[in-house]
């Protein structure tokens, strides 16, 4: 008789969906479960497989905050990483840590966007100065705008809900910078 036994257990769910924008692969980790890095890797596998099957030229991955296993799994094998910093007490510190993680992976071009940059211009200035010192491309400074909450409440992307808003225009600018880097 063994004192330890291993048993498979369900830790989350993988979903393959079709949206009006194209295929979407995502997962939900059950509360209290571990192996989120493995789940991210599984999502990435199916996203790439779907892209190959559909002829998609681009796979977008929305990675988690932080520098743990899920973030590492999200960055593996990518061409670029958009690091989103917020002008808070921990924002610059978090950006430094995320940048160190990205730089660990060769061939990944880091870009930075400062989200809600205008809520704390002083800290935003520190973030921008850091980016300049580090030679980072700042893809955008996204302003705070209550229309983001309205769009979310209406379950629509802000760029569709309020396409002429300042925030939508800046998100579009960020997209164009990233798209140019990718050759598109």
PDB file of C-alpha atoms in Angstrom:
ATOM      1  CA  UNK A   1       0.000   0.000   0.000  1.00  0.00           C
ATOM      2  CA  UNK A   2       1.275   3.444  -0.953  1.00  0.00           C
ATOM      3  CA  UNK A   3       1.226   6.389   1.438  1.00  0.00           C
ATOM      4  CA  UNK A   4       0.857   8.806  -1.472  1.00  0.00           C
ATOM      5  CA  UNK A   5      -1.363   8.486  -4.484  1.00  0.00           C
ATOM      6  CA  UNK A   6      -1.686  10.745  -7.500  1.00  0.00           C
ATOM      7  CA  UNK A   7      -5.049  11.455  -8.975  1.00  0.00           C
ATOM      8  CA  UNK A   8      -5.987  13.593 -11.977  1.00  0.00           C
ATOM      9  CA  UNK A   9      -8.277  16.462 -11.167  1.00  0.00           C
ATOM     10  CA  UNK A  10      -9.925  19.174 -13.176  1.00  0.00           C
ATOM     11  CA  UNK A  11      -8.258  22.526 -12.467  1.00  0.00           C
ATOM     12  CA  UNK A  12      -9.934  24.665 -15.101  1.00  0.00           C
ATOM     13  CA  UNK A  13     -11.597  24.886 -18.476  1.00  0.00           C
ATOM     14  CA  UNK A  14     -10.310  25.760 -21.937  1.00  0.00           C
ATOM     15  CA  UNK A  15     -12.687  27.503 -24.343  1.00  0.00           C
ATOM     16  CA  UNK A  16     -12.541  27.926 -28.108  1.00  0.00           C
ATOM     17  CA  UNK A  17     -15.028  30.521 -29.324  1.00  0.00           C
ATOM     18  CA  UNK A  18     -15.854  32.445 -32.466  1.00  0.00           C
ATOM     19  CA  UNK A  19     -16.387  36.201 -32.169  1.00  0.00           C
ATOM     20  CA  UNK A  20     -17.181  38.860 -34.728  1.00  0.00           C
ATOM     21  CA  UNK A  21     -13.470  39.732 -34.601  1.00  0.00           C
ATOM     22  CA  UNK A  22     -12.335  36.164 -35.239  1.00  0.00           C
ATOM     23  CA  UNK A  23     -11.469  33.119 -33.132  1.00  0.00           C
ATOM     24  CA  UNK A  24     -10.928  33.487 -29.389  1.00  0.00           C
ATOM     25  CA  UNK A  25      -9.154  31.010 -27.138  1.00  0.00           C
ATOM     26  CA  UNK A  26      -9.367  31.509 -23.386  1.00  0.00           C
ATOM     27  CA  UNK A  27      -9.487  29.606 -20.126  1.00  0.00           C
ATOM     28  CA  UNK A  28     -10.889  29.784 -16.631  1.00  0.00           C
ATOM     29  CA  UNK A  29      -8.900  28.430 -13.722  1.00  0.00           C
ATOM     30  CA  UNK A  30     -11.026  27.022 -10.927  1.00  0.00           C
ATOM     31  CA  UNK A  31     -10.730  28.976  -7.650  1.00  0.00           C
ATOM     32  CA  UNK A  32      -7.840  27.803  -5.504  1.00  0.00           C
ATOM     33  CA  UNK A  33      -6.216  25.766  -8.270  1.00  0.00           C
ATOM     34  CA  UNK A  34      -2.580  25.970  -9.288  1.00  0.00           C
ATOM     35  CA  UNK A  35      -0.827  25.350 -12.612  1.00  0.00           C
ATOM     36  CA  UNK A  36      -2.060  28.585 -14.166  1.00  0.00           C
ATOM     37  CA  UNK A  37       1.184  28.744 -16.190  1.00  0.00           C
ATOM     38  CA  UNK A  38       0.351  25.364 -17.712  1.00  0.00           C
ATOM     39  CA  UNK A  39      -3.149  26.581 -18.501  1.00  0.00           C
ATOM     40  CA  UNK A  40      -1.739  29.689 -20.232  1.00  0.00           C
ATOM     41  CA  UNK A  41       0.564  27.439 -22.286  1.00  0.00           C
ATOM     42  CA  UNK A  42      -2.429  25.323 -23.290  1.00  0.00           C
ATOM     43  CA  UNK A  43      -4.363  28.443 -24.353  1.00  0.00           C
ATOM     44  CA  UNK A  44      -1.366  29.592 -26.406  1.00  0.00           C
ATOM     45  CA  UNK A  45      -1.064  26.174 -28.063  1.00  0.00           C
ATOM     46  CA  UNK A  46      -4.705  26.200 -29.171  1.00  0.00           C
ATOM     47  CA  UNK A  47      -4.549  29.860 -30.224  1.00  0.00           C
ATOM     48  CA  UNK A  48      -1.586  29.137 -32.503  1.00  0.00           C
ATOM     49  CA  UNK A  49      -3.206  25.972 -33.845  1.00  0.00           C
ATOM     50  CA  UNK A  50      -6.383  27.919 -34.618  1.00  0.00           C
ATOM     51  CA  UNK A  51      -4.349  30.691 -36.272  1.00  0.00           C
ATOM     52  CA  UNK A  52      -2.604  28.145 -38.491  1.00  0.00           C
ATOM     53  CA  UNK A  53      -5.898  26.490 -39.433  1.00  0.00           C
ATOM     54  CA  UNK A  54      -7.600  29.800 -40.264  1.00  0.00           C
ATOM     55  CA  UNK A  55      -4.613  31.475 -41.913  1.00  0.00           C
ATOM     56  CA  UNK A  56      -4.488  34.255 -39.322  1.00  0.00           C
ATOM     57  CA  UNK A  57      -1.299  36.305 -39.469  1.00  0.00           C
ATOM     58  CA  UNK A  58      -1.481  37.552 -35.896  1.00  0.00           C
ATOM     59  CA  UNK A  59      -2.166  36.076 -32.470  1.00  0.00           C
ATOM     60  CA  UNK A  60      -2.859  38.556 -29.672  1.00  0.00           C
ATOM     61  CA  UNK A  61      -2.318  37.341 -26.125  1.00  0.00           C
ATOM     62  CA  UNK A  62      -3.539  39.265 -23.107  1.00  0.00           C
ATOM     63  CA  UNK A  63      -1.097  38.362 -20.369  1.00  0.00           C
ATOM     64  CA  UNK A  64      -1.613  38.713 -16.638  1.00  0.00           C
ATOM     65  CA  UNK A  65      -0.025  41.347 -14.428  1.00  0.00           C
ATOM     66  CA  UNK A  66       3.092  40.429 -12.511  1.00  0.00           C
ATOM     67  CA  UNK A  67       6.099  38.250 -13.247  1.00  0.00           C
ATOM     68  CA  UNK A  68       4.910  34.796 -12.156  1.00  0.00           C
ATOM     69  CA  UNK A  69       4.437  31.577 -14.110  1.00  0.00           C
ATOM     70  CA  UNK A  70       1.381  32.801 -16.062  1.00  0.00           C
ATOM     71  CA  UNK A  71       3.286  35.911 -17.220  1.00  0.00           C
ATOM     72  CA  UNK A  72       6.303  33.815 -18.201  1.00  0.00           C
ATOM     73  CA  UNK A  73       4.050  31.434 -20.146  1.00  0.00           C
ATOM     74  CA  UNK A  74       2.391  34.418 -21.868  1.00  0.00           C
ATOM     75  CA  UNK A  75       5.690  35.915 -23.054  1.00  0.00           C
ATOM     76  CA  UNK A  76       7.313  32.723 -24.312  1.00  0.00           C
ATOM     77  CA  UNK A  77       7.641  32.814 -28.101  1.00  0.00           C
ATOM     78  CA  UNK A  78       6.207  36.293 -28.738  1.00  0.00           C
ATOM     79  CA  UNK A  79       7.604  39.056 -30.976  1.00  0.00           C
ATOM     80  CA  UNK A  80       6.563  41.992 -28.849  1.00  0.00           C
ATOM     81  CA  UNK A  81       5.213  42.771 -25.407  1.00  0.00           C
ATOM     82  CA  UNK A  82       3.102  45.805 -24.588  1.00  0.00           C
ATOM     83  CA  UNK A  83       3.790  46.635 -20.958  1.00  0.00           C
ATOM     84  CA  UNK A  84       0.960  48.694 -19.505  1.00  0.00           C
ATOM     85  CA  UNK A  85       2.004  50.864 -16.589  1.00  0.00           C
ATOM     86  CA  UNK A  86      -0.228  52.900 -14.318  1.00  0.00           C
ATOM     87  CA  UNK A  87       0.960  56.024 -12.508  1.00  0.00           C
ATOM     88  CA  UNK A  88       0.548  54.642  -9.002  1.00  0.00           C
ATOM     89  CA  UNK A  89       2.883  54.110  -6.067  1.00  0.00           C
ATOM     90  CA  UNK A  90       3.855  50.670  -7.377  1.00  0.00           C
ATOM     91  CA  UNK A  91       3.488  51.382 -11.111  1.00  0.00           C
ATOM     92  CA  UNK A  92       7.123  52.179 -11.905  1.00  0.00           C
ATOM     93  CA  UNK A  93       8.370  49.324  -9.725  1.00  0.00           C
ATOM     94  CA  UNK A  94       6.010  46.887 -11.473  1.00  0.00           C
ATOM     95  CA  UNK A  95       7.122  48.178 -14.883  1.00  0.00           C
ATOM     96  CA  UNK A  96      10.791  47.614 -14.001  1.00  0.00           C
ATOM     97  CA  UNK A  97      10.070  44.037 -12.939  1.00  0.00           C
ATOM     98  CA  UNK A  98       7.994  43.314 -16.046  1.00  0.00           C
ATOM     99  CA  UNK A  99      10.712  44.788 -18.261  1.00  0.00           C
ATOM    100  CA  UNK A 100      13.349  42.589 -16.620  1.00  0.00           C
ATOM    101  CA  UNK A 101      11.168  39.565 -17.331  1.00  0.00           C
ATOM    102  CA  UNK A 102      10.644  40.554 -20.977  1.00  0.00           C
ATOM    103  CA  UNK A 103      14.367  41.181 -21.458  1.00  0.00           C
ATOM    104  CA  UNK A 104      15.049  37.644 -20.271  1.00  0.00           C
ATOM    105  CA  UNK A 105      13.429  36.448 -23.507  1.00  0.00           C
ATOM    106  CA  UNK A 106      15.564  37.191 -26.562  1.00  0.00           C
ATOM    107  CA  UNK A 107      13.840  38.699 -29.581  1.00  0.00           C
ATOM    108  CA  UNK A 108      10.908  40.231 -27.687  1.00  0.00           C
ATOM    109  CA  UNK A 109      10.536  43.966 -28.381  1.00  0.00           C
ATOM    110  CA  UNK A 110       9.064  45.774 -25.360  1.00  0.00           C
ATOM    111  CA  UNK A 111       6.693  48.708 -25.810  1.00  0.00           C
ATOM    112  CA  UNK A 112       5.106  50.718 -23.006  1.00  0.00           C
ATOM    113  CA  UNK A 113       1.701  52.346 -22.650  1.00  0.00           C
ATOM    114  CA  UNK A 114       0.881  54.487 -19.635  1.00  0.00           C
ATOM    115  CA  UNK A 115      -2.741  53.874 -18.697  1.00  0.00           C
ATOM    116  CA  UNK A 116      -4.662  56.748 -17.083  1.00  0.00           C
ATOM    117  CA  UNK A 117      -1.501  58.831 -17.356  1.00  0.00           C
ATOM    118  CA  UNK A 118      -3.311  62.040 -16.453  1.00  0.00           C
ATOM    119  CA  UNK A 119      -4.470  60.916 -12.982  1.00  0.00           C
ATOM    120  CA  UNK A 120      -0.940  61.407 -11.647  1.00  0.00           C
ATOM    121  CA  UNK A 121       1.215  63.433 -14.067  1.00  0.00           C
ATOM    122  CA  UNK A 122       4.199  63.428 -11.686  1.00  0.00           C
ATOM    123  CA  UNK A 123       4.472  59.623 -11.545  1.00  0.00           C
ATOM    124  CA  UNK A 124       3.647  59.426 -15.264  1.00  0.00           C
ATOM    125  CA  UNK A 125       6.626  61.712 -15.837  1.00  0.00           C
ATOM    126  CA  UNK A 126       8.833  59.347 -13.831  1.00  0.00           C
ATOM    127  CA  UNK A 127       7.611  56.415 -15.924  1.00  0.00           C
ATOM    128  CA  UNK A 128       8.275  58.300 -19.169  1.00  0.00           C
ATOM    129  CA  UNK A 129      11.761  59.331 -17.976  1.00  0.00           C
ATOM    130  CA  UNK A 130      12.498  55.697 -17.093  1.00  0.00           C
ATOM    131  CA  UNK A 131      11.371  54.621 -20.572  1.00  0.00           C
ATOM    132  CA  UNK A 132      13.662  57.201 -22.168  1.00  0.00           C
ATOM    133  CA  UNK A 133      16.655  56.082 -20.067  1.00  0.00           C
ATOM    134  CA  UNK A 134      15.970  52.444 -20.956  1.00  0.00           C
ATOM    135  CA  UNK A 135      15.462  53.148 -24.662  1.00  0.00           C
ATOM    136  CA  UNK A 136      11.864  51.941 -24.573  1.00  0.00           C
ATOM    137  CA  UNK A 137       9.290  52.966 -27.142  1.00  0.00           C
ATOM    138  CA  UNK A 138       6.286  54.580 -25.475  1.00  0.00           C
ATOM    139  CA  UNK A 139       3.412  53.472 -27.675  1.00  0.00           C
ATOM    140  CA  UNK A 140       0.911  55.725 -25.939  1.00  0.00           C
ATOM    141  CA  UNK A 141      -0.359  57.699 -22.994  1.00  0.00           C
ATOM    142  CA  UNK A 142      -3.942  56.614 -22.482  1.00  0.00           C
ATOM    143  CA  UNK A 143      -6.013  59.218 -20.638  1.00  0.00           C
ATOM    144  CA  UNK A 144      -8.505  58.538 -17.877  1.00  0.00           C
ATOM    145  CA  UNK A 145     -12.014  58.722 -19.292  1.00  0.00           C
ATOM    146  CA  UNK A 146     -15.296  57.733 -17.666  1.00  0.00           C
ATOM    147  CA  UNK A 147     -16.518  56.569 -21.068  1.00  0.00           C
ATOM    148  CA  UNK A 148     -14.438  53.390 -20.518  1.00  0.00           C
ATOM    149  CA  UNK A 149     -16.718  52.422 -17.617  1.00  0.00           C
ATOM    150  CA  UNK A 150     -19.791  53.292 -19.689  1.00  0.00           C
ATOM    151  CA  UNK A 151     -18.555  51.119 -22.558  1.00  0.00           C
ATOM    152  CA  UNK A 152     -17.854  48.267 -20.150  1.00  0.00           C
ATOM    153  CA  UNK A 153     -21.322  48.592 -18.615  1.00  0.00           C
ATOM    154  CA  UNK A 154     -22.727  48.369 -22.148  1.00  0.00           C
ATOM    155  CA  UNK A 155     -20.497  45.351 -22.894  1.00  0.00           C
ATOM    156  CA  UNK A 156     -18.827  47.050 -25.847  1.00  0.00           C
ATOM    157  CA  UNK A 157     -15.232  47.957 -26.614  1.00  0.00           C
ATOM    158  CA  UNK A 158     -14.651  51.629 -25.914  1.00  0.00           C
ATOM    159  CA  UNK A 159     -13.308  52.118 -29.454  1.00  0.00           C
ATOM    160  CA  UNK A 160     -16.762  51.140 -30.779  1.00  0.00           C
ATOM    161  CA  UNK A 161     -18.835  52.689 -28.002  1.00  0.00           C
ATOM    162  CA  UNK A 162     -17.156  56.096 -28.237  1.00  0.00           C
ATOM    163  CA  UNK A 163     -14.855  56.062 -31.277  1.00  0.00           C
ATOM    164  CA  UNK A 164     -14.205  59.812 -31.174  1.00  0.00           C
ATOM    165  CA  UNK A 165     -13.297  59.916 -27.480  1.00  0.00           C
ATOM    166  CA  UNK A 166      -9.744  60.821 -26.470  1.00  0.00           C
ATOM    167  CA  UNK A 167      -9.192  57.362 -25.017  1.00  0.00           C
ATOM    168  CA  UNK A 168     -10.338  55.619 -28.215  1.00  0.00           C
ATOM    169  CA  UNK A 169      -8.123  57.798 -30.375  1.00  0.00           C
ATOM    170  CA  UNK A 170      -5.104  57.038 -28.177  1.00  0.00           C
ATOM    171  CA  UNK A 171      -5.836  53.296 -28.171  1.00  0.00           C
ATOM    172  CA  UNK A 172      -5.982  53.499 -31.971  1.00  0.00           C
ATOM    173  CA  UNK A 173      -2.622  55.265 -31.978  1.00  0.00           C
ATOM    174  CA  UNK A 174      -1.102  52.519 -29.798  1.00  0.00           C
ATOM    175  CA  UNK A 175      -2.477  49.886 -32.162  1.00  0.00           C
ATOM    176  CA  UNK A 176      -0.998  51.631 -35.224  1.00  0.00           C
ATOM    177  CA  UNK A 177       2.461  51.797 -33.594  1.00  0.00           C
ATOM    178  CA  UNK A 178       2.375  48.088 -32.735  1.00  0.00           C
ATOM    179  CA  UNK A 179       1.000  47.187 -36.146  1.00  0.00           C
ATOM    180  CA  UNK A 180       3.797  49.145 -37.839  1.00  0.00           C
ATOM    181  CA  UNK A 181       6.390  47.211 -35.834  1.00  0.00           C
ATOM    182  CA  UNK A 182       4.779  43.932 -36.879  1.00  0.00           C
ATOM    183  CA  UNK A 183       4.882  44.986 -40.523  1.00  0.00           C
ATOM    184  CA  UNK A 184       1.177  45.309 -40.968  1.00  0.00           C
TER     185      UNK A 184
END
